[in-house]
Amino acid sequence: MEYLYLNVHDEDRDDQTRCNVWILDGDLYHKGLLKFAMEASSLKDTLIMLAVDMSRPWTALDSLQKWASVVREHIDKLKIPPEEMKEMEQKLVRDFQEYIEPGEDFPASPQRRNTSLQEDKDDSVILPLGADTLTCNLGIPVVVVCTKCDAISILEKEHDYRDEHFDFIQSHIRRFCLQYGAALIYTSVKENKNIDLVYKYIVQKLYGFPFNVPAVVVEKDAVFIPAGWDNDKKIGILHENFQTLKAEDSFEDIITKPPVRKFVHEKEIVAEDDQVFLMKQQSQLAKQPPTAAGRPVDASPRVPGGSPRTPNRSVTSNVASVTPIPTGSKKIDPNMKAGATSEGVLANFFNSLLSKKTGSPGGPGGVGGSPGGGGTGGAGSNLPPSAKKSGQKPVLTDVQAELDRISRKPEMVSPTTPTSPTEGEAS
């Protein structure tokens, strides 16, 4: 239980006092603490305030009935003398019937009808209470405060509440207030709605201060219904707006608790261990066929320039575009078999280049080697003309040696290819 107080200042008398306030926790387990707040000696100067959470309207009616029964049970345990208790109940009925709408000569409520001058209360005609009015008279004033009314807009957006749902909730709360002769105030601390109104109504009920605020029922999130203003006919006006609902429908059947939505961000994502992840990847890679595991690796030797040597290339479709090491490329042999292996094709290709007859009369084949350079042949040599140039002898011998190594079969080499002793010695 929490305790605080309200400063009450009387401007007419220039006097000040404090109003004690006890706030009981919403758990029934703490109801035994009411004995410290509600005592028999001060019961007639007590006001009960029941709070309702409008962000959870499905708990409103059950909460009101539960705590009203707790207060009723506690008052019965105080053993107030019957005469005093009856006097308190009659005063509550009289205040309810004598309510006057502020700012009007005649009351808006039909409970009380006064003469035009209202000079004498004895001249007034007191109408009987309705069948459902003050059926649960506690003998002390009761105020029902609906808090968090700013959540009404959230209920409309997230849970598809419509105006008739809020009218349905309000009608049931107002029926409860009629039974206990209670006032009803919708408040919102977040939007600062009716906060001062609650204070003014409390001090008016406890200290008799003037109060000139009329009832408000137009705004669905700022309703104010003072005790004595309401009746069954006024509540029936809300029922006229019902389209899919009925006034006699059960509150628990219409205003139900929405299902709990699980948000994704509330779920914690736990990463698996690195070794477990790597083992899974290893098992998946092992199941894949070798061809799908990746691109075949080119294991051919590289020259200093970074490109693989021409004899080891495995693509047969690109043989026609291969440029031989010696400058001055020749056409490939059209009689070359397409079914030969890549190495055999390359060997035949270079052997065909070496076997071309270039010693025709007037051709460049009659040019001799340079003096002292170890010429590889004279006129009528079968080597390509580019091989006759200076510095090409080592290249041709290297090519011949590479071809011999690749082919390794004598039948793959053309029988017309001459191999001079000079070339063999140079290799």
C-alpha positions as semicolon CSV with decimal commas, in nm:
position;residue;x (nm);y (nm);z (nm)
1;M;0,000;0,000;0,000
2;E;0,122;0,347;-0,091
3;Y;0,040;0,669;0,093
4;L;0,033;1,027;-0,027
5;Y;-0,176;1,339;0,035
6;L;-0,348;1,616;-0,158
7;N;-0,314;1,980;-0,060
8;V;-0,659;2,133;-0,030
9;H;-0,686;2,512;-0,019
10;D;-1,006;2,697;0,065
11;E;-0,986;3,036;-0,103
12;D;-1,296;3,171;0,073
13;R;-1,161;3,105;0,422
14;D;-0,795;3,124;0,323
15;D;-0,746;2,792;0,494
16;Q;-0,551;2,486;0,392
17;T;-0,565;2,119;0,480
18;R;-0,443;1,785;0,353
19;C;-0,645;1,498;0,215
20;N;-0,497;1,156;0,294
21;V;-0,474;0,913;0,003
22;W;-0,404;0,541;0,030
23;I;-0,328;0,349;-0,290
24;L;-0,371;-0,026;-0,272
25;D;-0,190;-0,257;-0,511
26;G;-0,401;-0,431;-0,773
27;D;-0,341;-0,777;-0,626
28;L;-0,610;-0,930;-0,405
29;Y;-0,333;-1,063;-0,183
30;H;-0,299;-0,714;-0,030
31;K;-0,667;-0,658;0,047
32;G;-0,598;-0,710;0,419
33;L;-0,419;-0,374;0,423
34;L;-0,751;-0,194;0,383
35;K;-0,787;-0,193;0,762
36;F;-0,519;0,078;0,779
37;A;-0,696;0,302;0,525
38;M;-1,065;0,247;0,604
39;E;-1,151;0,268;0,973
40;A;-1,489;0,283;1,135
41;S;-1,425;0,624;1,289
42;S;-1,344;0,793;0,955
43;L;-1,560;0,593;0,718
44;K;-1,820;0,869;0,671
45;D;-1,541;1,102;0,548
46;T;-1,404;0,846;0,302
47;L;-1,431;0,828;-0,076
48;I;-1,359;0,512;-0,277
49;M;-1,187;0,541;-0,614
50;L;-1,178;0,237;-0,842
51;A;-0,926;0,255;-1,129
52;V;-0,975;0,079;-1,464
53;D;-0,704;0,027;-1,725
54;M;-0,855;0,124;-2,061
55;S;-0,556;-0,014;-2,249
56;R;-0,695;-0,355;-2,146
57;P;-1,071;-0,303;-2,161
58;W;-1,143;-0,677;-2,143
59;T;-1,045;-0,663;-1,773
60;A;-1,256;-0,354;-1,691
61;L;-1,583;-0,503;-1,571
62;D;-1,427;-0,793;-1,385
63;S;-1,185;-0,557;-1,206
64;L;-1,468;-0,324;-1,097
65;Q;-1,684;-0,604;-0,963
66;K;-1,391;-0,770;-0,787
67;W;-1,276;-0,463;-0,595
68;A;-1,626;-0,339;-0,521
69;S;-1,697;-0,671;-0,351
70;V;-1,369;-0,637;-0,155
71;V;-1,477;-0,293;-0,028
72;R;-1,825;-0,422;0,054
73;E;-1,676;-0,709;0,252
74;H;-1,439;-0,480;0,441
75;I;-1,716;-0,233;0,536
76;D;-1,926;-0,518;0,671
77;K;-1,633;-0,624;0,892
78;L;-1,610;-0,275;1,046
79;K;-1,938;-0,337;1,231
80;I;-2,074;0,013;1,185
81;P;-2,386;0,073;1,398
82;P;-2,697;0,014;1,185
83;E;-2,841;0,362;1,255
84;E;-2,520;0,531;1,142
85;M;-2,487;0,307;0,838
86;K;-2,848;0,375;0,737
87;E;-2,792;0,749;0,770
88;M;-2,488;0,730;0,542
89;E;-2,684;0,533;0,283
90;Q;-2,973;0,780;0,289
91;K;-2,737;1,072;0,244
92;L;-2,587;0,905;-0,062
93;V;-2,937;0,853;-0,207
94;R;-3,034;1,212;-0,137
95;D;-2,719;1,348;-0,303
96;F;-2,788;1,133;-0,605
97;Q;-3,148;1,250;-0,635
98;E;-3,073;1,618;-0,572
99;Y;-2,809;1,650;-0,840
100;I;-2,846;1,970;-1,042
101;E;-2,687;2,025;-1,380
102;P;-2,444;2,321;-1,349
103;G;-2,544;2,635;-1,533
104;E;-2,914;2,550;-1,562
105;D;-3,215;2,664;-1,365
106;F;-3,367;2,320;-1,395
107;P;-3,183;1,994;-1,358
108;A;-3,117;1,785;-1,666
109;S;-3,162;1,471;-1,462
110;P;-3,521;1,355;-1,399
111;Q;-3,432;1,223;-1,052
112;R;-3,515;1,556;-0,892
113;R;-3,759;1,827;-0,988
114;N;-3,741;2,157;-0,793
115;T;-3,958;2,467;-0,779
116;S;-3,848;2,766;-0,986
117;L;-3,688;2,950;-0,692
118;Q;-3,561;2,640;-0,504
119;E;-3,589;2,828;-0,178
120;D;-3,699;2,536;0,030
121;K;-3,596;2,177;-0,015
122;D;-3,921;2,063;0,138
123;D;-4,102;2,203;-0,164
124;S;-3,904;1,986;-0,403
125;V;-4,046;1,665;-0,540
126;I;-3,807;1,370;-0,511
127;L;-3,860;1,110;-0,782
128;P;-3,794;0,747;-0,697
129;L;-3,473;0,587;-0,810
130;G;-3,458;0,353;-1,105
131;A;-3,477;-0,020;-1,063
132;D;-3,101;-0,060;-1,118
133;T;-2,990;0,255;-0,932
134;L;-2,801;0,229;-0,599
135;T;-2,882;-0,138;-0,558
136;C;-2,536;-0,175;-0,398
137;N;-2,524;0,121;-0,160
138;L;-2,192;0,133;0,025
139;G;-2,285;0,446;0,221
140;I;-1,977;0,635;0,090
141;P;-1,914;0,809;-0,244
142;V;-1,755;0,604;-0,523
143;V;-1,566;0,733;-0,825
144;V;-1,470;0,510;-1,120
145;V;-1,165;0,643;-1,304
146;C;-1,078;0,491;-1,643
147;T;-0,706;0,553;-1,695
148;K;-0,492;0,536;-2,011
149;C;-0,774;0,651;-2,238
150;D;-0,511;0,754;-2,493
151;A;-0,488;0,381;-2,574
152;I;-0,828;0,398;-2,745
153;S;-0,662;0,499;-3,072
154;I;-0,421;0,206;-3,039
155;L;-0,709;-0,035;-2,988
156;E;-0,868;0,097;-3,306
157;K;-0,555;0,046;-3,514
158;E;-0,419;-0,280;-3,377
159;H;-0,729;-0,469;-3,262
160;D;-0,998;-0,332;-3,498
161;Y;-1,208;-0,173;-3,224
162;R;-1,491;0,046;-3,355
163;D;-1,702;0,317;-3,199
164;E;-1,974;0,068;-3,111
165;H;-1,723;-0,135;-2,911
166;F;-1,630;0,169;-2,701
167;D;-2,001;0,255;-2,659
168;F;-2,059;-0,104;-2,550
169;I;-1,780;-0,079;-2,290
170;Q;-1,906;0,257;-2,168
171;S;-2,264;0,132;-2,132
172;H;-2,157;-0,159;-1,910
173;I;-1,934;0,063;-1,695
174;R;-2,218;0,316;-1,657
175;R;-2,455;0,041;-1,548
176;F;-2,205;-0,058;-1,283
177;C;-2,180;0,306;-1,171
178;L;-2,560;0,327;-1,141
179;Q;-2,564;0,027;-0,907
180;Y;-2,312;0,190;-0,671
181;G;-2,415;0,552;-0,729
182;A;-2,066;0,624;-0,861
183;A;-1,929;0,893;-1,088
184;L;-1,736;0,805;-1,405
185;I;-1,430;0,992;-1,533
186;Y;-1,211;0,903;-1,834
187;T;-0,853;1,026;-1,785
188;S;-0,519;1,026;-1,963
189;V;-0,199;1,137;-1,793
190;K;-0,013;1,117;-2,122
191;E;-0,249;1,366;-2,289
192;N;-0,338;1,549;-1,964
193;K;-0,710;1,485;-1,996
194;N;-0,943;1,531;-1,696
195;I;-0,659;1,514;-1,442
196;D;-0,763;1,841;-1,276
197;L;-1,124;1,731;-1,300
198;V;-1,058;1,430;-1,077
199;Y;-0,904;1,653;-0,810
200;K;-1,192;1,903;-0,822
201;Y;-1,453;1,629;-0,798
202;I;-1,280;1,467;-0,499
203;V;-1,261;1,788;-0,296
204;Q;-1,620;1,872;-0,389
205;K;-1,744;1,539;-0,256
206;L;-1,534;1,543;0,060
207;Y;-1,526;1,913;0,148
208;G;-1,834;2,055;-0,024
209;F;-1,645;2,289;-0,257
210;P;-1,845;2,438;-0,544
211;F;-1,835;2,234;-0,863
212;N;-1,963;2,369;-1,193
213;V;-1,844;2,118;-1,454
214;P;-2,126;1,963;-1,661
215;A;-2,139;1,606;-1,781
216;V;-1,946;1,517;-2,098
217;V;-2,047;1,216;-2,307
218;V;-1,962;1,330;-2,661
219;E;-1,588;1,266;-2,652
220;K;-1,524;0,894;-2,625
221;D;-1,185;0,941;-2,456
222;A;-1,284;1,221;-2,214
223;V;-1,616;1,107;-2,066
224;F;-1,734;1,264;-1,739
225;I;-2,056;1,155;-1,572
226;P;-2,110;1,289;-1,218
227;A;-2,309;1,088;-0,967
228;G;-2,682;1,162;-1,004
229;W;-2,674;1,264;-1,371
230;D;-2,706;0,925;-1,536
231;N;-3,005;0,693;-1,574
232;D;-3,116;0,397;-1,784
233;K;-3,266;0,613;-2,057
234;K;-2,943;0,803;-2,112
235;I;-2,750;0,479;-2,127
236;G;-3,002;0,355;-2,385
237;I;-2,888;0,631;-2,623
238;L;-2,560;0,445;-2,666
239;H;-2,748;0,136;-2,778
240;E;-2,891;0,323;-3,074
241;N;-2,547;0,331;-3,235
242;F;-2,505;-0,046;-3,221
243;Q;-2,496;-0,213;-3,562
244;T;-2,348;-0,558;-3,507
245;L;-2,382;-0,565;-3,126
246;K;-2,678;-0,590;-2,894
247;A;-2,729;-0,428;-2,555
248;E;-2,797;-0,764;-2,390
249;D;-2,479;-0,926;-2,521
250;S;-2,237;-1,054;-2,260
251;F;-1,940;-0,828;-2,191
252;E;-1,696;-1,122;-2,181
253;D;-1,818;-1,253;-2,517
254;I;-1,780;-0,924;-2,704
255;I;-1,476;-0,764;-2,538
256;T;-1,229;-1,051;-2,547
257;K;-0,859;-1,056;-2,489
258;P;-0,673;-1,048;-2,822
259;P;-0,427;-1,329;-2,898
260;V;-0,069;-1,263;-2,803
261;R;0,142;-1,177;-3,104
262;K;0,497;-1,303;-3,108
263;F;0,740;-1,048;-3,242
264;V;1,041;-1,158;-3,440
265;H;1,281;-0,927;-3,262
266;E;1,204;-1,097;-2,930
267;K;1,348;-1,427;-3,054
268;E;1,716;-1,467;-2,978
269;I;1,926;-1,597;-3,265
270;V;2,213;-1,819;-3,150
271;A;2,499;-1,882;-3,392
272;E;2,629;-2,236;-3,412
273;D;2,986;-2,323;-3,329
274;D;3,245;-2,255;-3,599
275;Q;3,372;-2,613;-3,603
276;V;3,020;-2,750;-3,640
277;F;2,955;-2,513;-3,930
278;L;3,278;-2,611;-4,102
279;M;3,204;-2,983;-4,058
280;K;2,866;-2,935;-4,227
281;Q;3,029;-2,755;-4,517
282;Q;3,288;-3,029;-4,549
283;S;3,022;-3,299;-4,562
284;Q;2,830;-3,109;-4,828
285;L;3,138;-3,063;-5,040
286;A;3,220;-3,432;-5,011
287;K;2,879;-3,525;-5,151
288;Q;2,924;-3,313;-5,463
289;P;3,068;-3,478;-5,780
290;P;3,425;-3,382;-5,874
291;T;3,313;-3,192;-6,184
292;A;3,081;-2,975;-5,980
293;A;3,332;-2,916;-5,705
294;G;3,501;-2,639;-5,900
295;R;3,686;-2,537;-6,213
296;P;3,960;-2,776;-6,325
297;V;4,305;-2,648;-6,240
298;D;4,540;-2,579;-6,529
299;A;4,864;-2,744;-6,428
300;S;5,053;-2,648;-6,745
301;P;5,395;-2,491;-6,697
302;R;5,420;-2,115;-6,724
303;V;5,675;-1,913;-6,911
304;P;5,821;-1,604;-6,746
305;G;5,551;-1,393;-6,916
306;G;5,282;-1,575;-6,719
307;S;5,101;-1,752;-7,005
308;P;5,110;-2,131;-7,042
309;R;5,319;-2,282;-7,316
310;T;5,136;-2,343;-7,637
311;P;5,200;-2,723;-7,669
312;N;5,012;-2,800;-7,346
313;R;4,686;-2,625;-7,433
314;S;4,397;-2,868;-7,431
315;V;4,132;-2,683;-7,631
316;T;4,119;-2,824;-7,984
317;S;3,885;-2,561;-8,118
318;N;4,144;-2,289;-8,064
319;V;4,426;-2,469;-8,250
320;A;4,364;-2,272;-8,569
321;S;4,424;-1,945;-8,390
322;V;4,745;-2,054;-8,215
323;T;5,045;-1,848;-8,319
324;P;5,367;-2,055;-8,328
325;I;5,674;-1,933;-8,151
326;P;5,855;-1,846;-8,473
327;T;5,726;-1,532;-8,643
328;G;5,548;-1,563;-8,972
329;S;5,266;-1,809;-8,902
330;K;5,161;-2,068;-9,158
331;K;4,824;-2,231;-9,226
332;I;4,762;-2,557;-9,046
333;D;4,748;-2,886;-9,231
334;P;4,395;-2,940;-9,362
335;N;4,451;-3,317;-9,353
336;M;4,497;-3,312;-8,979
337;K;4,269;-3,562;-8,802
338;A;4,018;-3,408;-8,564
339;G;4,004;-3,718;-8,348
340;A;4,365;-3,706;-8,234
341;T;4,457;-3,616;-7,883
342;S;4,548;-3,258;-7,798
343;E;4,915;-3,334;-7,763
344;G;4,920;-3,528;-8,087
345;V;4,741;-3,249;-8,268
346;L;4,992;-2,994;-8,147
347;A;5,278;-3,222;-8,245
348;N;5,138;-3,272;-8,595
349;F;5,075;-2,898;-8,623
350;F;5,433;-2,802;-8,549
351;N;5,575;-3,091;-8,753
352;S;5,368;-2,974;-9,049
353;L;5,517;-2,630;-9,013
354;L;5,867;-2,777;-9,010
355;S;5,798;-3,005;-9,308
356;K;5,672;-2,734;-9,546
357;K;5,895;-2,694;-9,847
358;T;6,025;-2,344;-9,855
359;G;6,324;-2,392;-10,098
360;S;6,140;-2,301;-10,421
361;P;6,340;-2,101;-10,679
362;G;6,343;-1,734;-10,597
363;G;6,222;-1,801;-10,245
364;P;6,387;-1,688;-9,928
365;G;6,517;-2,036;-9,857
366;G;6,849;-1,968;-10,043
367;V;6,966;-1,726;-9,783
368;G;7,262;-1,865;-9,590
369;G;7,338;-1,844;-9,222
370;S;7,537;-1,565;-9,074
371;P;7,916;-1,612;-9,061
372;G;8,040;-1,772;-8,746
373;G;7,687;-1,818;-8,626
374;G;7,666;-2,193;-8,693
375;G;7,417;-2,177;-8,979
376;T;7,156;-2,450;-8,983
377;G;7,143;-2,499;-9,359
378;G;7,197;-2,357;-9,702
379;A;6,987;-2,331;-10,011
380;G;6,698;-2,576;-10,029
381;S;6,659;-2,615;-9,650
382;N;6,314;-2,734;-9,530
383;L;6,302;-2,496;-9,231
384;P;6,058;-2,205;-9,232
385;P;6,192;-1,875;-9,362
386;S;6,153;-1,720;-9,020
387;A;6,392;-1,977;-8,883
388;K;6,668;-1,850;-9,113
389;K;6,682;-1,525;-8,926
390;S;6,956;-1,453;-8,682
391;G;6,903;-1,589;-8,334
392;Q;6,625;-1,836;-8,425
393;K;6,830;-2,158;-8,418
394;P;6,798;-2,223;-8,045
395;V;6,425;-2,165;-8,065
396;L;6,374;-2,418;-8,341
397;T;6,582;-2,679;-8,168
398;D;6,388;-2,622;-7,845
399;V;6,064;-2,664;-8,032
400;Q;6,182;-2,984;-8,192
401;A;6,293;-3,124;-7,859
402;E;5,963;-3,031;-7,697
403;L;5,771;-3,196;-7,981
404;D;5,974;-3,511;-7,946
405;R;5,910;-3,518;-7,577
406;I;5,536;-3,466;-7,616
407;S;5,475;-3,712;-7,891
408;R;5,709;-3,987;-7,763
409;K;5,591;-4,196;-8,055
410;P;5,789;-4,205;-8,379
411;E;5,477;-4,263;-8,585
412;M;5,333;-3,930;-8,471
413;V;5,618;-3,741;-8,641
414;S;5,594;-3,694;-9,014
415;P;5,848;-3,916;-9,197
416;T;5,934;-3,634;-9,430
417;T;6,074;-3,421;-9,148
418;P;6,449;-3,399;-9,187
419;T;6,663;-3,387;-8,883
420;S;7,007;-3,259;-8,958
421;P;7,302;-3,352;-8,743
422;T;7,364;-2,990;-8,683
423;E;7,024;-2,952;-8,517
424;G;7,078;-3,257;-8,304
425;E;7,411;-3,124;-8,189
426;A;7,261;-2,787;-8,111
427;S;6,994;-2,946;-7,895
